[in-house]
Amino acid sequence: MKDMIPVDRKMSTMQDSKISARGVQVYYGDTHAIKDVDVEIADKTVTAFIGPSGCGKSTFLRCINRMNDTIDSARVMGDILIDNEDIYDPKVDPVQLRAKVGMVFQKPNPFPKSIYDNVAYGPKIHGLARNKADLDEIVEKSLRKAALWDEAKDRLDAPGTGLSGGQQQRLCIARAIATAPEVLLMDEPCSALDPIATAQVEELIDELRQSFSVVIVTHSMQQAARVSQRTAFFHLGNLVEYDDTDKIFTNPQDPRTESYISGRIG
Amino acid sequence: MTDAISDLPKGKPATGGHASLLSESPLMKKRNAAEARFKLYGVVAITVGLAFLIFLTVSILRNGIPAFTQTVVNVEFTLSQEEFDEAESKMLKTAAYTEIFVNNITAQFQERGLDVEFDAGTIERLLGKVGGDLRSFYRENPDQIGQPVGFELSTASRVERYLQGKLTRDMVVDGRFLEAADLDVVDAMVDAGIIGTAWDWNFITGTDTGVDNPGGAGIGASVIGSFFMMLVVLLLSLPIGVAASIYLEEFAPKNRFTDLIEVNISNLAAVPSIVFGILGLAVFIQFAHLPQSAPLVGGLVLTLMTLPTIVISTRASLKSVPPSIRDAALGVGASKMQSVFHHVLPLAMPGILTGTIIGLAQALGETAPLLLIGMVGYVAREYPDSLTSGLLDPNSAMPAQIYTWAARSDEAFFEKAWGGIIILLIFLLTMNIIAIILRRRFERRW
């Protein structure tokens, strides 16, 4: 590829790579949205994708759990491996993949059902609970992990849509982690939230790092700096720079990264 | 600052950006006038619409309500055991009963000092076959013999119209149905106070009669015919329509072929209903040899007609479910089908139900396709006695029955047609109310 950008790939420091993407290209019809992206995402780490609007960071995120399959015009090329298995292999059922790779969306989108049913839905369809007691336990554990249990335990039968915005987003996180995923993708999870709710969700993301590999797309560089250990900067469909968060923000290698974090572009 | 103020033309109202807020600018006046005119058009349009609605309602009620009542002659009658035995021993038994009845009425008239000549023929023209009615009553209830029994005998429709003033003496041509002299007897009955009006249950529960007996005609059998048709329509069009919409909206690939199907469905919704009628005639009756005039065939034809309505409304309500819900379901690893059936369909349910009921209501009032499959003009004299006979035996339907009555020459049927319209409208209103209730309930749940 002519527009391939050389990326500084210092992966030697990471032993346990959870997701590795090699030469990923995404087209929407004729639009080339992702251009030859290579990335290694470590387990039990928060990796942030930053970049200006339309740079392809969300598109790339949606490739990791094959949500792009639902868009007719989208075509994905290249390899994405999770635990060394190619998720775009014809033998892979995307439905099974999505149980392993949970996702939290930009806008809180709880099901119009009770709080309990929201969290219990995933375990139910994947057969993770053998009986009601099991299910109750999963629901409680997930809500506790999502720091929603204390607020919601007395009204598990209340509709999830009746919660406040921040609570709804935490409910969505609880719903995503209830299926016991190994990777958690978050697409701008705080963009619809106020600063207090954002702080709560960020704190939560930091805790989730203990159990999952978390990939978060964010518009806010401060957020990336606060929650992530590794940061990838996307620009016009290219992965410009990918390194430890500290390094990206203090000593960026690429002039475009520097321009973006200092506010000159984007 | 002072310079700017002194620049303003003195004495004249300020224009443009410097205008005072206290006076309207010419452009603003124009815009306000346009708005006022538009509001006026709206009020006029609604007033005209309401006026038509009121006119329609009043005329339906005024013309239709008499169909629910009938004119009756109340007679108290005592039959002794001897009279019963004597009448039963005669050759012409009903004629004997009629004679006893005539004598009884004559006696009642004489008691009140009224003097009218009449015979068994008059009674038959005015009240129908009274002798037969009396005989069957006493044969069934022999314990009533010797006791005074009050009879309520319905009069011929002509008598009713004479009493309503719609039929005058000079209009009467002596004949099989009525003679001018018979009206004297009616007058005498009025004077004797034995004639009155009663609620006519027979109109609602009864069956249709031949062309010569408007008084006895009822809409009941046609209601049952309509019911079976709606049953067929509901059982076929709801599952087929909803399944087709879900497939087209959620699963089908978007290509030229599905586009073609979509255009065709929209066009089908606009096809005149008589076209479906002739299609039904050709396919269901002439090709498949299903029985003519059967509610099953009517239901099949109306299903064809209702399907596009249901498909369009179902697709619209599926489309209106926010995509974030689909994403959420797919994101936790639901399959496409699980996301549709667990999340999208329940949210689309109120819209689907409303569309279905509106489609059904449309089908209930549809007449033209029934013309072609033989339901119009069929005289529904009998109630079906089982589910299969309800579906397969010839029957009429409410709108077909109304059309049949309106087309008959006897003016008395006209009143029945208006009455039938009231019944039909009651059914339609009920269905719409059910649609509203269902929609409310489902909306509250989600």
XYZ file of C-alpha atoms in Angstrom:
712
model
C 0.000 0.000 0.000
C 1.342 3.379 -0.970
C -0.266 5.253 1.860
C 0.978 2.806 4.413
C 2.418 4.645 7.340
C 5.395 3.150 9.090
C 4.483 2.580 12.682
C 6.907 2.268 15.454
C 6.201 -1.289 16.545
C 7.923 -1.837 19.800
C 5.931 -4.822 20.875
C 8.778 -6.579 22.553
C 7.854 -5.060 25.887
C 4.492 -6.833 25.848
C 4.505 -10.517 26.535
C 0.807 -11.377 26.594
C -0.860 -9.907 23.544
C -4.607 -10.516 23.644
C -5.656 -9.025 20.337
C -3.376 -8.630 17.398
C -4.470 -6.932 14.214
C -2.401 -7.259 11.079
C -2.890 -5.249 7.937
C -6.541 -4.422 8.662
C -8.313 -2.535 5.901
C -11.961 -1.459 6.104
C -14.015 -0.136 3.228
C -17.493 1.381 3.399
C -18.538 0.995 -0.204
C -15.760 2.926 -1.965
C -14.569 4.797 1.099
C -11.350 3.489 2.534
C -12.024 3.954 6.236
C -9.155 2.029 7.826
C -5.823 1.849 6.081
C -3.543 -1.023 6.915
C -3.658 -0.944 10.687
C -1.386 -3.175 12.758
C -1.903 -3.220 16.475
C -1.163 -5.474 19.433
C -3.459 -5.085 22.410
C -2.327 -6.501 25.715
C -4.406 -8.460 28.184
C -5.471 -6.802 31.447
C -4.652 -3.370 30.111
C -6.706 -0.352 29.168
C -5.924 0.672 25.626
C -7.281 3.999 24.419
C -7.928 4.921 20.793
C -7.800 8.663 20.260
C -8.040 10.822 17.192
C -10.200 13.428 15.495
C -13.774 12.656 14.360
C -14.018 10.359 11.383
C -10.490 9.009 11.822
C -11.710 5.428 11.955
C -11.154 4.638 15.613
C -14.768 3.539 16.190
C -14.740 1.593 12.941
C -11.659 -0.273 14.035
C -13.203 -0.954 17.436
C -16.300 -2.420 15.788
C -14.074 -4.741 13.762
C -12.895 -6.421 16.943
C -16.330 -7.894 17.704
C -17.469 -7.936 14.091
C -20.275 -5.413 14.634
C -19.367 -4.109 11.203
C -20.954 -7.262 9.799
C -24.340 -5.631 10.385
C -23.481 -2.864 7.924
C -24.060 -4.164 4.414
C -21.566 -1.940 2.654
C -18.698 -2.570 5.073
C -15.845 -4.873 4.003
C -13.038 -5.869 6.335
C -9.696 -7.236 5.098
C -6.619 -8.356 6.963
C -6.400 -10.461 10.097
C -7.574 -9.796 13.610
C -6.504 -12.475 16.058
C -7.837 -12.923 19.522
C -5.811 -15.483 21.466
C -4.202 -16.393 18.160
C -7.517 -17.280 16.526
C -8.559 -15.368 13.445
C -11.971 -13.919 14.214
C -12.700 -13.379 10.523
C -12.224 -17.061 9.815
C -15.327 -18.391 7.997
C -15.739 -20.956 10.766
C -16.175 -18.250 13.410
C -19.754 -17.413 14.310
C -19.868 -13.694 15.130
C -22.567 -14.357 17.707
C -20.208 -16.590 19.673
C -17.432 -14.053 19.263
C -19.562 -11.276 20.744
C -20.091 -13.285 23.896
C -16.312 -13.262 24.312
C -15.871 -9.640 23.260
C -18.381 -7.439 25.067
C -19.268 -3.953 23.903
C -20.496 -0.757 25.532
C -21.899 1.871 23.214
C -21.668 5.612 23.013
C -25.253 6.265 24.047
C -26.530 4.270 27.013
C -28.904 1.751 25.429
C -30.475 -0.414 28.104
C -33.244 -2.732 26.933
C -36.679 -1.425 27.843
C -36.907 -4.156 30.457
C -36.217 -4.400 34.173
C -32.706 -3.844 35.509
C -32.516 -7.527 36.388
C -33.575 -8.650 32.916
C -31.082 -6.299 31.303
C -28.182 -7.953 33.075
C -29.622 -11.463 32.982
C -30.322 -11.429 29.249
C -26.797 -12.249 28.084
C -26.171 -15.095 30.545
C -29.622 -16.470 29.701
C -29.103 -16.685 25.947
C -25.598 -18.076 26.353
C -26.718 -20.657 28.887
C -24.302 -19.452 31.556
C -26.711 -20.044 34.411
C -28.125 -23.439 35.230
C -30.855 -22.135 37.531
C -32.387 -19.021 38.997
C -29.933 -18.916 41.900
C -27.000 -18.994 39.484
C -28.539 -16.226 37.473
C -29.201 -14.131 40.570
C -25.573 -14.522 41.492
C -24.332 -13.481 38.060
C -26.621 -10.446 38.101
C -25.442 -9.397 41.537
C -21.781 -9.920 40.688
C -22.059 -7.963 37.453
C -23.934 -5.095 39.076
C -21.382 -4.986 41.894
C -18.523 -4.898 39.390
C -20.272 -2.091 37.549
C -20.674 -0.216 40.850
C -24.424 -0.148 40.443
C -25.467 -2.758 42.993
C -25.961 -0.400 45.928
C -28.164 1.912 43.911
C -30.123 -0.802 42.124
C -30.438 -3.707 44.534
C -33.776 -2.495 45.908
C -35.337 -1.936 42.521
C -34.145 -4.727 40.291
C -37.667 -4.954 38.843
C -37.758 -1.275 37.887
C -37.245 -0.540 34.185
C -33.617 0.075 33.210
C -34.691 3.033 31.104
C -35.840 4.804 34.268
C -32.290 5.174 35.600
C -30.217 8.329 35.185
C -27.800 8.577 32.253
C -24.720 7.582 34.254
C -26.571 4.725 35.928
C -27.834 3.550 32.535
C -24.288 3.455 31.177
C -23.108 1.487 34.193
C -26.064 -0.836 33.652
C -24.870 -1.339 30.074
C -21.385 -2.130 31.408
C -22.909 -4.607 33.861
C -24.845 -6.143 30.986
C -21.672 -6.437 28.916
C -19.612 -8.043 31.676
C -22.405 -10.431 32.699
C -21.582 -12.697 29.771
C -18.050 -13.089 31.205
C -16.225 -11.627 28.205
C -12.457 -11.570 27.897
C -12.296 -8.276 26.066
C -14.459 -5.231 26.703
C -14.847 -2.676 23.931
C -16.105 0.781 24.864
C -17.120 3.229 22.177
C -16.970 6.696 23.742
C -18.775 5.452 26.838
C -18.771 8.844 28.571
C -19.676 11.191 25.753
C -23.325 11.355 26.845
C -22.550 11.666 30.536
C -22.000 14.556 32.911
C -18.617 14.973 34.672
C -19.676 13.169 37.864
C -21.018 10.147 35.986
C -17.909 10.231 33.806
C -15.688 10.074 36.868
C -17.643 7.081 38.152
C -17.380 5.238 34.835
C -13.667 6.022 34.559
C -13.046 4.673 38.024
C -14.959 1.606 36.992
C -12.867 1.143 33.842
C -9.747 1.181 35.960
C -11.175 -1.573 38.147
C -12.293 -3.627 35.180
C -8.683 -3.769 34.060
C -8.102 -6.437 36.700
C -10.244 -8.908 34.806
C -10.447 -7.825 31.169
C -8.564 -6.350 28.348
C -10.355 -3.026 27.893
C -10.282 -1.075 24.650
C -11.807 2.390 24.850
C -12.455 4.888 22.117
C -12.546 8.434 23.388
C -12.658 11.994 22.145
C -11.224 13.308 25.317
C -7.447 13.208 25.560
C -7.652 13.847 29.277
C -9.760 10.744 29.630
C -7.273 8.694 27.625
C -4.481 10.013 29.811
C -6.432 9.242 32.984
C -7.612 5.707 32.305
C -5.315 4.047 29.781
C -1.920 2.435 29.897
C -1.494 2.310 26.144
C -2.762 4.818 23.615
C -3.180 4.594 19.867
C -3.574 7.744 17.808
C -5.597 7.413 14.611
C -5.665 9.993 11.864
C -7.544 9.761 8.549
C -7.778 5.991 8.799
C -4.141 5.486 9.654
C -2.730 4.340 12.920
C -0.188 7.092 13.390
C 1.325 6.204 16.681
C 0.834 3.537 19.305
C 2.750 3.505 22.532
C 2.562 3.762 26.295
C 0.143 6.501 27.248
C 2.781 8.466 29.152
C 5.031 8.471 26.153
C 2.319 9.544 23.714
C 1.357 12.503 25.850
C 4.795 13.587 26.948
C 7.038 12.658 24.093
C 5.151 11.914 20.888
C 7.263 10.656 18.021
C 5.051 11.730 15.136
C 4.476 15.430 14.400
C 0.776 14.742 13.751
C 0.348 13.225 17.196
C 2.007 16.226 18.701
C -0.252 18.572 16.752
C -3.333 16.691 17.893
C -2.509 16.491 21.575
C -1.442 20.095 21.647
C -4.751 21.047 19.997
C -3.509 22.227 16.618
C -5.457 19.626 14.578
C -8.652 17.676 15.246
C -23.252 57.192 21.002
C -24.977 60.545 20.783
C -23.986 60.779 17.129
C -25.674 57.540 16.319
C -28.933 58.631 17.908
C -28.964 61.982 16.165
C -28.476 60.164 12.846
C -31.949 58.617 13.124
C -34.625 60.345 11.017
C -36.763 62.327 13.361
C -40.542 61.962 13.638
C -40.703 58.917 11.315
C -40.849 55.387 12.676
C -37.520 53.640 12.514
C -37.113 50.981 9.844
C -34.921 47.927 9.361
C -32.642 46.813 12.146
C -33.256 49.947 14.168
C -37.029 49.574 14.387
C -38.798 49.915 17.691
C -40.009 46.655 19.182
C -43.265 48.356 20.129
C -44.483 48.774 16.538
C -44.892 46.044 13.973
C -42.696 46.259 10.887
C -44.535 45.960 7.526
C -42.937 42.574 6.844
C -43.930 41.297 10.254
C -47.505 42.467 9.599
C -47.552 40.459 6.379
C -46.170 37.372 8.066
C -48.670 37.620 10.892
C -51.526 38.082 8.430
C -50.423 35.007 6.495
C -50.383 33.002 9.705
C -53.827 34.241 10.684
C -55.180 33.345 7.240
C -53.715 29.860 7.473
C -55.299 29.295 10.873
C -58.623 30.443 9.458
C -58.378 27.936 6.593
C -57.763 25.231 9.141
C -60.759 26.198 11.246
C -62.981 26.341 8.142
C -61.766 22.934 6.968
C -62.431 21.364 10.351
C -65.851 23.002 10.593
C -66.856 21.691 7.172
C -65.600 18.233 8.111
C -67.479 18.267 11.399
C -70.657 19.480 9.693
C -70.534 16.539 7.298
C -69.885 14.140 10.152
C -72.831 15.467 12.137
C -75.088 15.373 9.095
C -74.044 11.770 8.415
C -74.522 10.645 12.003
C -77.925 12.303 12.317
C -79.227 10.877 9.064
C -77.960 7.382 9.858
C -79.559 7.440 13.279
C -82.822 8.962 12.064
C -83.211 6.492 9.228
C -81.759 3.505 10.972
C -83.307 3.516 14.420
C -86.825 2.561 13.199
C -85.265 -0.710 11.975
C -84.717 -1.690 15.588
C -88.373 -1.321 16.513
C -91.465 -2.971 15.151
C -95.176 -2.236 15.293
C -97.064 -4.855 17.233
C -100.650 -5.654 18.040
C -101.182 -6.678 21.632
C -104.097 -9.036 22.108
C -105.183 -10.886 25.168
C -106.600 -14.167 24.123
C -108.225 -17.059 25.921
C -108.700 -20.373 24.226
C -111.003 -22.862 25.894
C -110.429 -26.595 25.799
C -113.535 -27.078 23.654
C -112.375 -24.548 21.074
C -108.975 -26.231 20.992
C -110.458 -29.677 20.493
C -112.862 -28.411 17.874
C -110.121 -26.608 15.923
C -107.825 -29.606 16.080
C -110.557 -31.854 14.678
C -111.070 -29.710 11.596
C -109.475 -30.248 8.220
C -108.074 -26.711 7.914
C -106.704 -26.364 11.413
C -104.920 -23.019 11.082
C -107.940 -21.508 9.338
C -109.999 -22.536 12.344
C -107.584 -20.765 14.672
C -107.669 -17.675 12.488
C -111.440 -17.704 12.705
C -111.337 -17.913 16.491
C -108.900 -15.011 16.486
C -111.086 -12.922 14.166
C -114.084 -13.511 16.409
C -112.053 -12.493 19.432
C -110.858 -9.233 17.853
C -114.393 -8.448 16.603
C -115.647 -8.935 20.139
C -112.996 -6.561 21.460
C -113.939 -3.951 18.853
C -117.649 -4.277 19.695
C -116.868 -3.862 23.377
C -115.341 -0.476 22.553
C -118.196 0.400 20.185
C -116.130 0.246 17.028
C -117.757 -1.177 13.985
C -115.478 -2.469 11.257
C -115.976 -5.258 8.848
C -113.115 -7.604 8.342
C -112.337 -11.241 7.666
C -109.547 -13.777 7.898
C -107.978 -12.384 4.713
C -107.639 -8.944 6.267
C -105.941 -10.381 9.314
C -103.529 -12.311 7.163
C -102.620 -9.184 5.220
C -102.123 -7.168 8.372
C -100.606 -9.636 10.770
C -99.411 -12.540 8.675
C -100.369 -16.130 9.395
C -101.805 -15.633 12.862
C -103.625 -18.967 12.879
C -100.417 -20.917 12.478
C -98.709 -18.946 15.223
C -101.585 -19.535 17.626
C -101.774 -23.211 16.851
C -98.090 -23.858 17.373
C -98.164 -21.903 20.632
C -101.050 -23.925 22.086
C -99.689 -27.220 20.885
C -96.417 -26.493 22.611
C -98.010 -25.077 25.764
C -101.193 -27.071 26.340
C -101.271 -25.905 29.966
C -102.060 -22.384 28.737
C -105.409 -23.519 27.341
C -108.241 -21.884 29.232
C -105.951 -19.168 30.593
C -105.771 -15.623 29.267
C -102.541 -15.241 27.266
C -101.135 -11.927 26.004
C -99.900 -12.147 22.422
C -97.647 -9.620 20.753
C -98.189 -9.985 17.029
C -95.926 -8.082 14.684
C -97.673 -6.258 11.878
C -96.818 -6.197 8.216
C -94.305 -3.572 7.213
C -96.968 -1.680 5.261
C -99.013 -1.176 8.380
C -95.946 0.195 10.096
C -95.327 2.634 7.278
C -99.007 3.648 7.248
C -98.740 4.492 10.922
C -95.477 6.399 10.331
C -97.309 8.420 7.695
C -95.030 7.208 4.912
C -97.917 5.352 3.235
C -101.210 7.135 2.573
C -104.590 5.817 1.534
C -104.380 7.134 -2.001
C -101.095 5.294 -2.511
C -102.692 1.946 -1.741
C -103.489 -0.205 -4.728
C -105.722 -3.123 -3.777
C -103.817 -6.305 -4.086
C -102.327 -9.329 -2.484
C -100.458 -7.301 0.106
C -102.908 -4.637 1.199
C -106.379 -3.309 0.430
C -107.560 0.195 1.222
C -110.325 -1.218 3.416
C -107.715 -2.922 5.586
C -106.543 0.480 6.765
C -109.946 1.011 8.434
C -109.192 -2.000 10.566
C -105.791 -0.514 11.420
C -107.470 2.748 12.423
C -109.883 0.785 14.579
C -106.970 -1.023 16.222
C -105.338 2.327 16.963
C -108.595 3.562 18.485
C -108.851 0.396 20.522
C -105.339 1.058 21.782
C -104.056 -2.408 21.036
C -101.380 -1.322 18.593
C -97.966 -0.230 19.772
C -94.197 -0.398 19.184
C -91.790 -2.905 20.623
C -88.013 -3.412 20.493
C -87.254 -5.739 17.609
C -84.661 -8.270 18.746
C -85.309 -10.140 15.554
C -83.484 -7.451 13.587
C -80.265 -8.137 15.473
C -80.546 -11.866 15.980
C -82.710 -12.904 13.047
C -81.879 -14.058 9.565
C -82.677 -12.511 6.225
C -86.078 -13.066 4.642
C -87.293 -13.121 1.099
C -88.203 -9.960 -0.766
C -91.845 -10.015 0.397
C -91.239 -9.891 4.140
C -89.184 -6.869 5.117
C -90.567 -6.892 8.640
C -88.992 -10.203 9.556
C -85.565 -9.533 8.106
C -82.650 -9.609 10.530
C -78.916 -9.121 10.237
C -77.835 -11.863 12.665
C -76.791 -14.481 10.122
C -74.729 -11.918 8.224
C -72.992 -10.872 11.438
C -71.972 -14.506 11.869
C -70.831 -14.588 8.226
C -68.707 -11.496 8.811
C -67.355 -13.031 12.013
C -66.132 -16.144 10.216
C -64.615 -14.029 7.463
C -62.739 -11.916 9.986
C -61.557 -15.093 11.700
C -60.057 -16.294 8.424
C -58.536 -12.873 7.726
C -57.003 -12.610 11.189
C -55.617 -16.145 11.258
C -54.048 -15.814 7.812
C -53.040 -12.206 7.370
C -51.526 -11.559 10.806
C -48.952 -14.399 10.800
C -48.214 -14.171 7.073
C -48.044 -10.378 7.085
C -45.894 -10.097 10.207
C -43.551 -12.911 9.146
C -43.130 -11.379 5.680
C -42.426 -7.949 7.145
C -39.890 -9.252 9.634
C -38.093 -11.152 6.911
C -38.092 -8.204 4.501
C -37.123 -5.660 7.113
C -34.567 -7.560 9.169
C -33.193 -10.485 7.209
C -33.595 -10.013 3.479
C -30.581 -8.696 1.605
C -31.175 -5.257 0.134
C -30.983 -5.821 -3.603
C -32.982 -5.148 -6.720
C -35.257 -8.131 -6.168
C -36.313 -7.072 -2.650
C -36.759 -3.515 -3.920
C -39.134 -4.879 -6.538
C -41.082 -6.762 -3.881
C -41.291 -3.602 -1.787
C -42.650 -1.535 -4.677
C -45.171 -4.250 -5.463
C -46.444 -4.403 -1.901
C -46.970 -0.644 -1.854
C -48.816 -0.890 -5.154
C -50.980 -3.774 -3.965
C -52.237 -1.628 -1.106
C -53.653 0.767 -3.691
C -55.282 -1.843 -5.956
C -59.089 -1.432 -6.107
C -60.793 -4.050 -3.987
C -62.948 -5.296 -6.854
C -59.766 -6.539 -8.515
C -59.170 -8.757 -5.519
C -62.772 -9.906 -5.869
C -62.316 -11.066 -9.434
C -59.007 -12.662 -8.493
C -60.791 -14.553 -5.727
C -63.506 -15.657 -8.147
C -60.943 -16.952 -10.622
C -58.567 -18.580 -8.170
C -60.617 -19.783 -5.221
C -63.942 -20.595 -6.869
C -63.269 -21.409 -10.515
C -59.819 -22.947 -10.076
C -59.776 -24.336 -6.531
C -63.520 -25.156 -6.583
C -64.226 -23.776 -3.145
C -67.946 -23.288 -2.483
C -69.540 -20.078 -3.711
C -70.704 -17.436 -1.236
C -68.752 -19.154 1.533
C -67.202 -17.010 4.294
C -63.992 -19.002 3.787
C -63.660 -17.659 0.248
C -64.664 -14.179 1.409
C -62.043 -14.386 4.130
C -59.360 -15.502 1.670
C -60.130 -12.637 -0.693
C -60.127 -10.117 2.141
C -56.841 -11.611 3.401
C -55.262 -10.767 0.056
C -56.590 -7.264 0.462
C -55.496 -6.812 4.075
C -51.984 -8.261 3.695
C -50.384 -5.180 2.104
C -51.858 -2.937 4.812
C -50.457 -5.161 7.543
C -47.072 -5.555 5.847
C -46.689 -1.812 5.370
C -47.671 -0.882 8.910
C -45.570 -3.672 10.419
C -42.502 -2.645 8.450
C -43.013 0.958 9.451
C -43.181 0.045 13.121
C -40.147 -2.265 12.855
C -38.242 0.566 11.219
C -39.147 2.939 14.018
C -37.441 0.766 16.664
C -34.175 2.582 17.471
C -31.087 0.852 16.014
C -29.353 1.211 19.380
C -31.592 -1.575 20.697
C -30.469 -3.897 17.881
C -26.824 -2.967 18.587
C -27.330 -3.634 22.279
C -28.778 -7.071 21.632
C -26.119 -8.026 19.082
C -23.455 -6.596 21.373
C -24.248 -9.032 24.179
C -24.132 -11.855 21.690
C -27.778 -12.325 20.733
C -28.277 -13.895 17.331
C -30.122 -11.901 14.689
C -33.311 -13.809 15.366
C -33.021 -13.393 19.134
C -32.484 -9.684 18.763
C -35.577 -9.426 16.563
C -37.894 -11.610 18.613
C -36.724 -10.613 22.102
C -36.230 -6.903 21.581
C -37.377 -5.421 18.290
C -40.704 -7.181 17.878
C -42.041 -6.394 21.370
C -41.232 -2.729 20.795
C -42.941 -2.772 17.413
C -45.999 -4.598 18.795
C -48.287 -1.588 19.372
C -47.767 -0.434 15.793
C -48.314 -3.933 14.417
C -51.529 -4.391 16.395
C -52.883 -1.021 15.356
C -52.118 -1.746 11.712
C -53.732 -5.166 11.937
C -56.914 -3.908 13.517
C -57.205 -1.055 11.038
C -56.698 -3.590 8.239
C -59.372 -5.818 9.741
C -61.784 -2.916 10.109
C -61.231 -2.047 6.467
C -61.870 -5.665 5.480
C -65.023 -5.785 7.614
C -66.588 -2.941 5.660
C -65.473 -4.107 2.235
C -68.324 -4.915 -0.152
C -67.015 -4.926 -3.710
C -64.990 -8.172 -3.600
C -67.947 -9.950 -2.000
C -70.089 -9.011 -5.012
C -67.988 -11.191 -7.250
C -67.803 -14.257 -5.076
C -71.557 -14.396 -4.627
C -72.032 -13.133 -1.087
C -74.056 -10.133 -2.191
C -77.582 -11.182 -3.058
C -77.372 -14.454 -1.190
C -80.346 -14.646 1.154
C -78.880 -15.777 4.447
C -81.880 -17.580 5.878
C -80.069 -19.874 8.255
C -77.484 -19.767 10.976
C -74.537 -22.108 10.445
C -74.690 -24.994 12.900
C -70.987 -25.741 13.242
C -67.552 -24.304 12.645
C -67.151 -26.011 9.279
C -70.594 -25.026 8.099
C -69.836 -21.499 9.303
C -66.829 -21.456 7.006
C -68.108 -23.454 4.054
C -71.873 -22.953 3.870
C -73.049 -20.010 1.815
C -73.691 -16.987 3.941
C -73.834 -13.249 3.578
C -71.764 -10.628 5.359
C -72.803 -7.361 6.954
C -71.910 -4.964 4.140
C -73.183 -7.447 1.543
C -76.455 -7.719 3.472
C -76.812 -3.947 3.608
C -76.181 -3.745 -0.114
C -78.738 -6.498 -0.773
C -81.392 -4.728 1.286
C -80.738 -1.356 -0.273
C -81.127 -2.915 -3.728
C -84.541 -4.477 -2.992
C -87.589 -2.750 -4.425
C -89.704 -2.786 -1.265
C -89.071 0.509 0.481
C -89.325 -1.105 3.884
C -85.974 -2.765 3.244
C -84.428 0.671 2.954
C -84.939 1.219 6.650
C -83.309 -2.162 7.311
C -80.279 -1.107 5.294
C -79.855 1.997 7.476
C -80.251 -0.149 10.566
C -77.600 -2.514 9.215
C -75.233 0.402 8.802
C -75.676 1.256 12.481
C -74.740 -2.324 13.449
C -71.731 -2.260 11.117
C -70.544 1.055 12.546
C -70.895 -0.276 16.085
C -68.589 -3.166 15.169
C -66.064 -0.825 13.534
C -66.072 1.535 16.507
C -65.566 -1.394 18.862
C -62.590 -2.592 16.850
C -61.023 0.853 16.829
C -61.521 1.168 20.569
C -59.835 -2.228 21.052
C -56.938 -1.007 18.895
C -56.534 2.082 21.067
C -56.714 0.088 24.298
C -54.158 -2.466 23.097
C -51.801 0.248 21.934
C -52.024 2.045 25.274
C -51.451 -1.117 27.247
C -48.407 -2.222 25.272
C -46.914 1.239 25.306
C -47.170 1.409 29.041
C -45.469 -1.945 29.447
C -42.367 -0.909 27.577
